[in-house]
XYZ file of C-alpha atoms in Angstrom:
569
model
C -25.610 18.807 21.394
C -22.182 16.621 22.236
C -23.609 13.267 22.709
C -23.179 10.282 20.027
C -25.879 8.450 20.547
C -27.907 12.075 20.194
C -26.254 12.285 16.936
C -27.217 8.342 15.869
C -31.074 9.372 16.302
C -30.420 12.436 13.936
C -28.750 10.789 11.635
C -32.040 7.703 11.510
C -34.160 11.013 10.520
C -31.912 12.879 8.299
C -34.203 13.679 5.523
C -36.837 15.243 8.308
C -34.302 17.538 9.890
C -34.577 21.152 10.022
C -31.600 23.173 8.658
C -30.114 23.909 11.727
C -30.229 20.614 12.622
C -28.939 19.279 9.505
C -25.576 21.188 9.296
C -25.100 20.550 13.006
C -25.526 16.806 11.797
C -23.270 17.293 8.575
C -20.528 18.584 10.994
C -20.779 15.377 13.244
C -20.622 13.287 9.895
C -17.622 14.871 8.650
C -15.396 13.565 11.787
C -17.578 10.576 12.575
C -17.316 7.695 10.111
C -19.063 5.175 11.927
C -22.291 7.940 11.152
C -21.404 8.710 8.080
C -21.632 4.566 7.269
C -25.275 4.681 9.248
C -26.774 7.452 6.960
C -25.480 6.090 3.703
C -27.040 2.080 5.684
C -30.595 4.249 5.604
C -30.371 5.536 2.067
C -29.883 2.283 0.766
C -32.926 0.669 3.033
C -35.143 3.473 1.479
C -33.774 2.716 -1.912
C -34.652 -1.050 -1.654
C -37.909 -0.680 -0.276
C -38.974 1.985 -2.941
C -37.541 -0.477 -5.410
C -40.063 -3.093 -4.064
C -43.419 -4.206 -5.835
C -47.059 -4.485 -4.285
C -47.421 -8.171 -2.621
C -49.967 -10.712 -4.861
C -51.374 -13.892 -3.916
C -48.782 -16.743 -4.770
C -49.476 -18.817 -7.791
C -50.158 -21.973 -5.648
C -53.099 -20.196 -3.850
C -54.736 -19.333 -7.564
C -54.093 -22.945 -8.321
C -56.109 -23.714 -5.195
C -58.805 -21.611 -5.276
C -59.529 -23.235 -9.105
C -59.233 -26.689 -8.142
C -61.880 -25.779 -4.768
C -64.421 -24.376 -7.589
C -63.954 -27.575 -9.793
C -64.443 -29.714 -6.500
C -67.570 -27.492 -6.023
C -68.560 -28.381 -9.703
C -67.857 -32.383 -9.710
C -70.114 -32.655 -6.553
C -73.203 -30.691 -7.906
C -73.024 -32.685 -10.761
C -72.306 -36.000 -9.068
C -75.824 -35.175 -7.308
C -78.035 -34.436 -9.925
C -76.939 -38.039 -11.064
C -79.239 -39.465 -7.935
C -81.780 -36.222 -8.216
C -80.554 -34.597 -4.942
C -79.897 -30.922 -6.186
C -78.913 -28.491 -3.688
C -81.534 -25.240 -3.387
C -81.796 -23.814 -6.564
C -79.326 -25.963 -8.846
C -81.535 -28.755 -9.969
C -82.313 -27.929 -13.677
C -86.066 -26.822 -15.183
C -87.731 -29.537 -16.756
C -90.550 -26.844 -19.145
C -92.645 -29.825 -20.324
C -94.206 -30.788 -17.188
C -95.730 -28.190 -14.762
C -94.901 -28.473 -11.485
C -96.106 -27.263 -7.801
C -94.791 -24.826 -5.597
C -92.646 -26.344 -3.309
C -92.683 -26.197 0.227
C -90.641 -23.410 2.038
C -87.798 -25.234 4.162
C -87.293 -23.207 7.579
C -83.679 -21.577 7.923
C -81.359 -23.308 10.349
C -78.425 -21.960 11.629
C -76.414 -24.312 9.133
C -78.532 -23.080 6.192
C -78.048 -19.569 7.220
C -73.596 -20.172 7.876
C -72.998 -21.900 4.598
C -72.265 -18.260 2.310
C -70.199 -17.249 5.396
C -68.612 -20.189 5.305
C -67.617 -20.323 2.181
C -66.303 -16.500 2.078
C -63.946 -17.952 5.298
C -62.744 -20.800 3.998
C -61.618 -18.549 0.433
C -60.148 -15.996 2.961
C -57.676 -18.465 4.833
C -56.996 -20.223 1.909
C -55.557 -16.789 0.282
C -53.898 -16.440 3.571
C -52.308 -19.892 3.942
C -51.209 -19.481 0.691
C -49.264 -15.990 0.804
C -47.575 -17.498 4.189
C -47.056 -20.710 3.515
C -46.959 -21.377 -0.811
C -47.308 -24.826 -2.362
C -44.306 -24.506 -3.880
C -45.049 -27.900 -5.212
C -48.005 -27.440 -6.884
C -47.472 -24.054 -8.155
C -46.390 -23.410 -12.168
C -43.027 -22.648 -12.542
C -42.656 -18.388 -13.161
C -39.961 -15.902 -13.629
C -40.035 -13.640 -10.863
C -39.480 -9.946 -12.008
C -35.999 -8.545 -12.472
C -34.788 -6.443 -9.303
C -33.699 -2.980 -9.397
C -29.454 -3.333 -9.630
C -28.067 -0.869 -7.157
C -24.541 0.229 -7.423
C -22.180 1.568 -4.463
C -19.996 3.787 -5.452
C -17.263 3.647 -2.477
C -15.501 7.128 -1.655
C -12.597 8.164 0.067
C -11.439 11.638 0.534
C -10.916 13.378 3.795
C -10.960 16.684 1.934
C -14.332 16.811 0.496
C -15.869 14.967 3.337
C -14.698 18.054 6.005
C -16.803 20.569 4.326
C -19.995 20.747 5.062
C -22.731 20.101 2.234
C -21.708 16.520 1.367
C -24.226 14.673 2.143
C -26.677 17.242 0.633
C -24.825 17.170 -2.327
C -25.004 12.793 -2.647
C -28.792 13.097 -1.892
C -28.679 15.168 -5.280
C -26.248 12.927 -7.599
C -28.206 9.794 -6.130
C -31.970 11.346 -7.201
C -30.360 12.490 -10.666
C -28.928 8.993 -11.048
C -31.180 6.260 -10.030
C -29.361 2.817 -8.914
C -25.767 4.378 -8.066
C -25.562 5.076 -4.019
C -22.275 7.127 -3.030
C -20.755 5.241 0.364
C -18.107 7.898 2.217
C -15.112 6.973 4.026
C -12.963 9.801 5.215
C -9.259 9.019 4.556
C -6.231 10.919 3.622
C -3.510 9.227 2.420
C -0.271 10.213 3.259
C 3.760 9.284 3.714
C 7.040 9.719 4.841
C 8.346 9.731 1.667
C 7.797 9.259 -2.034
C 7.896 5.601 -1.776
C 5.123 5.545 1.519
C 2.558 7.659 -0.448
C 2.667 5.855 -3.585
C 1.900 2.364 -1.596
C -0.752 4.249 0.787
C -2.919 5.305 -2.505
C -2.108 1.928 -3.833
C -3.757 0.578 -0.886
C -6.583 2.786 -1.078
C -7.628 2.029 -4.750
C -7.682 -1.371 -3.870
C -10.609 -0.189 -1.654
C -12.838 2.824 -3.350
C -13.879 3.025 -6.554
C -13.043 7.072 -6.700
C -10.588 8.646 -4.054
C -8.754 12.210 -3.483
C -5.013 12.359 -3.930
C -2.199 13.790 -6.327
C -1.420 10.679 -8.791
C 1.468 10.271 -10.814
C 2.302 8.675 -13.801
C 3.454 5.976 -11.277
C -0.212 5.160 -10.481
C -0.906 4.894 -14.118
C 1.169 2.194 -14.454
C 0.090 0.097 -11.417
C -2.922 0.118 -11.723
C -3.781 2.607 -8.752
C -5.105 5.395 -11.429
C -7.369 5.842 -14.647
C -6.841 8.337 -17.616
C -10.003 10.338 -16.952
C -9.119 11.759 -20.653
C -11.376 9.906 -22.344
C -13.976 10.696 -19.801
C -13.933 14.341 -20.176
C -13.871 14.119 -24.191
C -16.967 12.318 -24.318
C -18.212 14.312 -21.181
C -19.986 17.570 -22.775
C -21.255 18.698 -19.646
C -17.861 18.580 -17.640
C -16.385 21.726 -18.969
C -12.538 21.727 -18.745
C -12.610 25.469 -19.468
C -14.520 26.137 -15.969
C -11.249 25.351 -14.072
C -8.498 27.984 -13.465
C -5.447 27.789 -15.438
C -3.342 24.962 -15.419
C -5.259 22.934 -12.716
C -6.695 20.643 -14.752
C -3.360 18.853 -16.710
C -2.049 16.275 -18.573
C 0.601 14.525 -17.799
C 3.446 14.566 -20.894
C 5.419 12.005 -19.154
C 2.450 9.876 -19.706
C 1.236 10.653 -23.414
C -1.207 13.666 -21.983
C -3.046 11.495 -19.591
C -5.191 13.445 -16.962
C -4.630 11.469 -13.600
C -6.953 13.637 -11.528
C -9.921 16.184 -11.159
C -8.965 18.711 -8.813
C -11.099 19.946 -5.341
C -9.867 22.791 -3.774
C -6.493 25.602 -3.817
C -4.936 27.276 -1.689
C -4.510 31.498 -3.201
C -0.609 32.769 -2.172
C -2.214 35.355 -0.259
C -0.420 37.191 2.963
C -2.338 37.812 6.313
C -1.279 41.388 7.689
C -2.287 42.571 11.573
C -3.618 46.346 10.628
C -3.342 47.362 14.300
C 0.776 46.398 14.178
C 1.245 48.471 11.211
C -0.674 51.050 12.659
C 1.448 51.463 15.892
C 4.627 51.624 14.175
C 3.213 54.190 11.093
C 4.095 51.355 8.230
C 1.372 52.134 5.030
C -0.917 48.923 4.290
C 0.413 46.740 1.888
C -1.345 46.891 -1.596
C -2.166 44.483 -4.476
C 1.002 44.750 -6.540
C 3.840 45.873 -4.053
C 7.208 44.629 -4.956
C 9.598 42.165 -2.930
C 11.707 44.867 -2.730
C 8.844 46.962 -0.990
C 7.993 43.579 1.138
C 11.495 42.957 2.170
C 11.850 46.560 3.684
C 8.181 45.651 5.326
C 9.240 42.970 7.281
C 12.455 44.779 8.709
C 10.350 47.337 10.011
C 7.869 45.744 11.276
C 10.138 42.862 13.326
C 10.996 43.784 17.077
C 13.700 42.886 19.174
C 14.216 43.394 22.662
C 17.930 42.461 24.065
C 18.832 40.557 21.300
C 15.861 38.065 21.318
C 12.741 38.578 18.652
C 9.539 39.574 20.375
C 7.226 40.047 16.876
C 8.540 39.180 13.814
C 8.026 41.152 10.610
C 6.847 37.684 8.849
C 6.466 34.289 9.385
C 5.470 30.599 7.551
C 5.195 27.369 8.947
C 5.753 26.211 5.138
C 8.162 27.247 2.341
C 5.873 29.321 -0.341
C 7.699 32.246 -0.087
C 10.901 30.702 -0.144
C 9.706 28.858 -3.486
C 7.485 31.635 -5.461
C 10.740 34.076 -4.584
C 13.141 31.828 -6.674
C 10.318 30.779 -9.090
C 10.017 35.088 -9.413
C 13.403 34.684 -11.463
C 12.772 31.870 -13.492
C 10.624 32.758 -17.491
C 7.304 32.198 -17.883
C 7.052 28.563 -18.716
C 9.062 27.723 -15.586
C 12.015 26.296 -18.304
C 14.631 28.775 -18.381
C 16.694 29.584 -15.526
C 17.503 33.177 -14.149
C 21.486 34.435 -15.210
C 24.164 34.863 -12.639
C 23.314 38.823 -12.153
C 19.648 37.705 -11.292
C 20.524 35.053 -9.259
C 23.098 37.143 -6.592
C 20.105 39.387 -6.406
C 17.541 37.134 -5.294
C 20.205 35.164 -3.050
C 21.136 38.522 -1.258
C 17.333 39.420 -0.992
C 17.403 36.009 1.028
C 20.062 36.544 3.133
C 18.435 39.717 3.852
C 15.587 38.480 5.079
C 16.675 36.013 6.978
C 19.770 36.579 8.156
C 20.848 37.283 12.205
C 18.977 40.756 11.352
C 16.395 40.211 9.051
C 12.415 40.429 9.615
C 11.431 36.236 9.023
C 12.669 33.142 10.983
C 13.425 30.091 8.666
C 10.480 28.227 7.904
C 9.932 24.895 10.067
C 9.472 22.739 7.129
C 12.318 24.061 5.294
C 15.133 20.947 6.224
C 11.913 18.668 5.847
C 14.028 15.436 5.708
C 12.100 11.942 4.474
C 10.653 10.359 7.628
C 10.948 13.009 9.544
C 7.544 13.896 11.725
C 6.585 17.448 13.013
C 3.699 16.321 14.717
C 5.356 17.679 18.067
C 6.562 20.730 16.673
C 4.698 24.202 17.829
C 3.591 25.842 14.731
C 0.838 28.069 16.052
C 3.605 31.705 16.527
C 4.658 30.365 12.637
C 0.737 30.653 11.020
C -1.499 32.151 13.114
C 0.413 35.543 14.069
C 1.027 35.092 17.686
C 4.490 36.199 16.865
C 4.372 38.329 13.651
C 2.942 41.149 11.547
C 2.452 39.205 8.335
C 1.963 35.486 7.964
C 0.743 33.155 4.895
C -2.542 33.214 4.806
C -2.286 29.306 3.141
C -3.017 28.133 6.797
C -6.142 29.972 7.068
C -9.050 28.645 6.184
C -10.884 31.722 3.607
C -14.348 31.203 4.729
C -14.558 34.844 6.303
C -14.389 33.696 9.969
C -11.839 35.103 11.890
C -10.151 37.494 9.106
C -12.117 40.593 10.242
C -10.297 40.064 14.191
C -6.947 38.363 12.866
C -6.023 40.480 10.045
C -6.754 41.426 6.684
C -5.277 39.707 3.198
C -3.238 41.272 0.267
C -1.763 38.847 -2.663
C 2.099 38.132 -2.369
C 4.351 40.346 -3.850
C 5.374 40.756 -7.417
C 8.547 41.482 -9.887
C 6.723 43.992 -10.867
C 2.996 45.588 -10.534
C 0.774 42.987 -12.474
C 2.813 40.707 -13.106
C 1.977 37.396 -10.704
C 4.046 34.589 -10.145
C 2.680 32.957 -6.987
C 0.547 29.846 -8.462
C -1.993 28.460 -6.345
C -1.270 25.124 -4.335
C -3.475 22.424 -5.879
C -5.016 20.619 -3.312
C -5.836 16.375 -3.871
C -7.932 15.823 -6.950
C -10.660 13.371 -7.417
C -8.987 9.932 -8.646
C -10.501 6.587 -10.518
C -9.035 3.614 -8.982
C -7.940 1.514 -11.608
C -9.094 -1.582 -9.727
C -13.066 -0.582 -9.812
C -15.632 -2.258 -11.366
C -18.204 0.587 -12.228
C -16.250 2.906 -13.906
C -19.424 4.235 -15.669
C -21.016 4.960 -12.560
C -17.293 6.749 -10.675
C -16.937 9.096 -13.881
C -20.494 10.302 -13.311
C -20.008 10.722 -9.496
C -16.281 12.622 -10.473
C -18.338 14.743 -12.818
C -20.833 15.413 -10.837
C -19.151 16.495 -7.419
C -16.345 18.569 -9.163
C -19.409 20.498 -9.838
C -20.683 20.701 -7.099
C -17.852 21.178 -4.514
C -19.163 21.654 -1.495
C -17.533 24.841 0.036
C -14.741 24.060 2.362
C -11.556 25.763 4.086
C -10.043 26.617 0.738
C -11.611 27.446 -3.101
C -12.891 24.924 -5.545
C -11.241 24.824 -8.509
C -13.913 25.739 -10.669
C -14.584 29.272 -10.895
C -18.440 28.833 -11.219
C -18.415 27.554 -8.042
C -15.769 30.238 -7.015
C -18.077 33.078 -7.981
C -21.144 31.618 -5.489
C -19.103 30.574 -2.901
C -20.460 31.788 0.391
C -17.126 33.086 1.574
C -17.540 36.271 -0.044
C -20.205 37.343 2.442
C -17.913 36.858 5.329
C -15.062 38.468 3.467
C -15.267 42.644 3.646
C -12.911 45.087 1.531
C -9.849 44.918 1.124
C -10.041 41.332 1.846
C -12.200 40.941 -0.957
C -10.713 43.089 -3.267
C -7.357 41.356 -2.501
C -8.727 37.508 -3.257
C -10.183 38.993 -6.551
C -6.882 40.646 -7.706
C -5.448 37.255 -6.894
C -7.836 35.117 -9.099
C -7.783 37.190 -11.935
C -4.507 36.902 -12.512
C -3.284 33.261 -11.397
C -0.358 31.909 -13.074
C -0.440 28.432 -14.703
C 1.352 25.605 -12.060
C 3.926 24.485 -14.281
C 3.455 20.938 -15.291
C 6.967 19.910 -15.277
C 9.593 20.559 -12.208
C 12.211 22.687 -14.165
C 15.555 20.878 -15.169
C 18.226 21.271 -12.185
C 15.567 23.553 -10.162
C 16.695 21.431 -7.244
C 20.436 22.883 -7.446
C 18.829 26.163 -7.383
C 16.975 25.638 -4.447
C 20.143 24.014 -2.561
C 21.637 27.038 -2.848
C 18.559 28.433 -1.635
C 18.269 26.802 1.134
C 21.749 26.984 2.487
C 21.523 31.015 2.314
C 17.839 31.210 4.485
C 19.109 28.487 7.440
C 22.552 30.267 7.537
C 25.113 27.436 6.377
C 26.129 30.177 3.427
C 26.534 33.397 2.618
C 24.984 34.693 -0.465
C 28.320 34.750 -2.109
C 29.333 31.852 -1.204
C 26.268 29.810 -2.367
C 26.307 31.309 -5.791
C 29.936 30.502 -6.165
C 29.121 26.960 -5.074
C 25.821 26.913 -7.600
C 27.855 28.469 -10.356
C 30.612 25.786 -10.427
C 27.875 23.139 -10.297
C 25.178 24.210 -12.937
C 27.153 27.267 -14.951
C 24.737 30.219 -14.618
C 24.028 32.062 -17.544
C 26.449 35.195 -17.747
C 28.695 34.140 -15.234
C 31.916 36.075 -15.008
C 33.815 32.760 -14.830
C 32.180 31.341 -17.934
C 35.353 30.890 -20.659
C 35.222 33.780 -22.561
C 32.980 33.016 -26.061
C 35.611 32.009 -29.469
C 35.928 34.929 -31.590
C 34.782 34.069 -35.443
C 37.210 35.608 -37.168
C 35.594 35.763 -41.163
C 38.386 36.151 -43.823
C 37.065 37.167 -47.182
C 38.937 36.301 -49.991
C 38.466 38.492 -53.014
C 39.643 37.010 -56.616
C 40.879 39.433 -58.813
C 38.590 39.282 -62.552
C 40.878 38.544 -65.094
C 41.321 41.240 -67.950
C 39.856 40.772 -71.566
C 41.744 39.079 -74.178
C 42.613 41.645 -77.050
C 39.675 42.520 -80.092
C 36.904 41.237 -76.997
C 34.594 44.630 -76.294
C 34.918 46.018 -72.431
C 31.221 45.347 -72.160
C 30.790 41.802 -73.558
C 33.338 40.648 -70.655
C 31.943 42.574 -67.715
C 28.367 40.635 -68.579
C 30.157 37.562 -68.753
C 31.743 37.920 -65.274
C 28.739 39.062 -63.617
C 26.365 36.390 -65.396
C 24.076 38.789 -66.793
């Protein structure tokens, strides 16, 4: 089934599809908004009608009816004033007896007159519900309508998984009056500034949208503090999210900007069959960059100078970052010392450098306004040209690892001990400028739990642990996603203090424009690393003690009586 207009008669009997049918049309909705817009048209129709009443007879054809049995009334008694009674209406006179009248014959007039009467009370009821006497008719207060409230979304990221619209049929039934209207969007930019004014834009036009706020939206208006929300929220559960997903902001007095969707795992895809043919062992859940560095060499082959596979590869910069970030403490704060830093800037230039298993990662010199939207990235992420690739470009729903290649977490310092965080994908966002704000917590509280399952993992792990991935995913695969979760690192909050010199440094070493040495001598004279051998040597304390010799006892004074004297005892 390709055709639109197929689609279009679908869509007019959603809630009567089969199952097949339905995800085939939830597909179609995802990438076609002018659909999307037609199902979400029909929900509301139903909802109106449903909210509707049963029809009565207008006041002014009551009024009617009443004033035709008075008229009926006034002329009976009008003729019993001259003695002319219709048929059995005349009043009984009991003093005087009198005879049996004589039998009239039945005429066709005689015999119309109840049917008659039964018409004319018929079109009169039907005059009156077409055509009221507005006129005549008392003045009443018509019955209070059922309010409706549209809840306008936006958010590309949600809408591309499949389940949506199931999961709006749900939140609307559980919450009568709000309808959910879905407009796929992402918002994006060139640079800071773009992005900021694109979701500006956006919350000028949905009530609840998907993107990574700031405290910059705060303070325009473009974002809520959903704080408040989720204190007075007891079925929301904070604690359901992996750590450090859900955060406050401490730039902006612990204000929570955001509800997050989906993450991306640091996970690594490896081609078995290329490790096979050159004898290299698997890669296992807590190998070392040490132990991944010597991977890749192996693994990359040249022929006549020129690369033909590569030992690794990334479109992005994740292993570039979560190698520095490897050095850094726990909290992200504290900077690694001039020993630690020549190690991890040599492990770079080892890597790659003219002989080293990875190209430089396209996005690397990502410069503001600068578009790769004609750049090949396919040999970078999905292993056309390498052994091992980041798996971040992959979507984990099980299809296509089993043929492409199987998944082991990124390496560590050490064995358990993780310092790849996720990557936090857009979050669910109150626009500052809606006016139900009731009704967009309750749809943000609602759909956070219950994600629908998409290319990457919800944040929650209840909906983690259902997700139907896992049936597509087979050991190690599995194993590996599970060694990953249990042991995610918290996203630090806060962009460590001079991080950026770091990665300058950083970045000079992997696209060649330094040498290892060279960079850290250039870092060292702009941020002083810690134990650096150029650092002016520490001030010697020198501590003099000065010791007062006790004076002697005058003559006739006891030995005794002067020592406790001295001392203070």
């Amino acid at each position: 089934m390709t055709r639109h207009a197929e689609y279009e008669k679908l869509v007019a009997v959603y809630d009567k599809l089969g199952e097949a049918e339905r995800q085939a049309v939830d597909r179609h909705l995802a990438e076609c908004p002018a659909c999307a817009t037609d199902l979400a048209a029909y929900r509301q129709m139903d909802t109106e009608i449903r909210s509707l009443g049963r029809l009565k007879a207008g006041a002014g054809v009551r009024v009617r009816f009443s004033q035709m049995i008075r008229e009926q009334a006034q002329s009976a008694a009008a003729a019993a004033a001259v003695g002319t009674f219709p048929r059995g209406t005349a009043p009984r006179e009991q003093a005087v007896a009198r005879p049996k009248p004589v039998r009239r014959p039945w005429t066709p007039a005689r015999l119309l007159f109840p049917a008659g009467t039964f018409l004319v009370f018929l079109a009169a009821v039907w005059l009156g519900l077409r055509f009221p006497d507005r006129s005549r008719q008392p003045v009443a207060i018509a019955p209070a309508a059922t309010a409706v409230t549209e809840i306008i979304f936006r958010c590309a990221e949600v809408a591309s998984g499949n389940g949506l619209a199931e999961v709006i049929a749900d939140f609307e039934a559980a919450n009568p009056g709000v309808v959910v209207k879905v407009l796929p969007q992402y918002i994006s930019g060139t640079d800071a500034a773009a992005y900021h004014a694109a979701m500006k834009q956006v919350s000028q036009r949905a009530d609840v949208y998907c993107a990574i706020p700031t405290p910059d939206e705060l303070e325009n208006g473009a974002a809520v503090d959903l704080a408040p929300y989720i204190a007075a929220d007891p079925a929301f559960r904070p604690d359901d999210f992996y750590p450090g997903m859900l955060y406050a902001w401490e730039e902006a007095a612990g204000a929570i900007l955001s509800v997050p969707t989906y993450f991306r795992p640091a996970l690594i895809v490896y081609r078995a069959a290329d490790f096979d043919a050159l004898g290299v062992p698997y890669p296992q859940p807590g190998w070392t960059w040490d132990d991944f560095l010597q991977t890749a060499a192996r693994l990359t082959q040249r022929e006549g100078g020129e690369v033909v596979r590569w030992g690794f590869s990334d479109a992005g910069t994740g292993l570039v970052h979560w190698r520095l970030w490897s050095t850094w403490s726990p909290d992200w704060q504290v900077a690694p010392s001039y020993d630690a830093m020549a190690a991890v800037l040599d492990w770079y230039e080892a890597l790659y450098g003219p002989t080293g298993g990875a190209p430089a990662p396209l996005t690397l010199g990502w410069e503001e306004g600068k578009s790769y939207a004609n750049v090949d990235v396919e040999p970078y992420i999905n292993g056309n040209m390498s052994a091992m690739w980041d798996a971040g470009w992959l979507p984990l729903d099980g299809a296509g690892l089993g043929s492409a290649g199987r998944l082991v977490p990124y390496p560590e310092n050490a064995p358990d001990e993780a310092k790849a965080p996720a990557s936090v994908q857009a979050g669910l966002v109150m626009s500052g400028s809606t006016a139900h704000p009731d009704a967009s917590w309750r749809w943000i509280s609602y759909l956070s739990q219950h994600l629908p399952d998409g290319e990457h993992l919800q944040a929650r792990r209840s909906l983690v642990e259902r997700a139907v991935l896992w049936s597509g995913l087979g050991e190690p695969d599995a194993a590996a996603l599970r060694y990953v979760l249990e042991r995610l690192p918290v996203y630090p909050k806060k962009v460590p203090a001079q991080y950026e010199a770091y990665m300058a440094a950083v970045r000079a070493v992997v696209q060649g424009e330094l040498t290892a040495a060279e960079a850290l001598a250039a870092l060292d004279a702009e941020v002083g690393l810690r134990g650096s051998p150029g650092a002016p040597a520490p001030v010697q304390t020198v501590i003099v003690t000065i010791v007062t010799a006790t004076p002697a006892p005058a003559e006739g004074t006891p030995a005794d009586e002067a020592s406790g004297e001295a001392t203070g005892e």
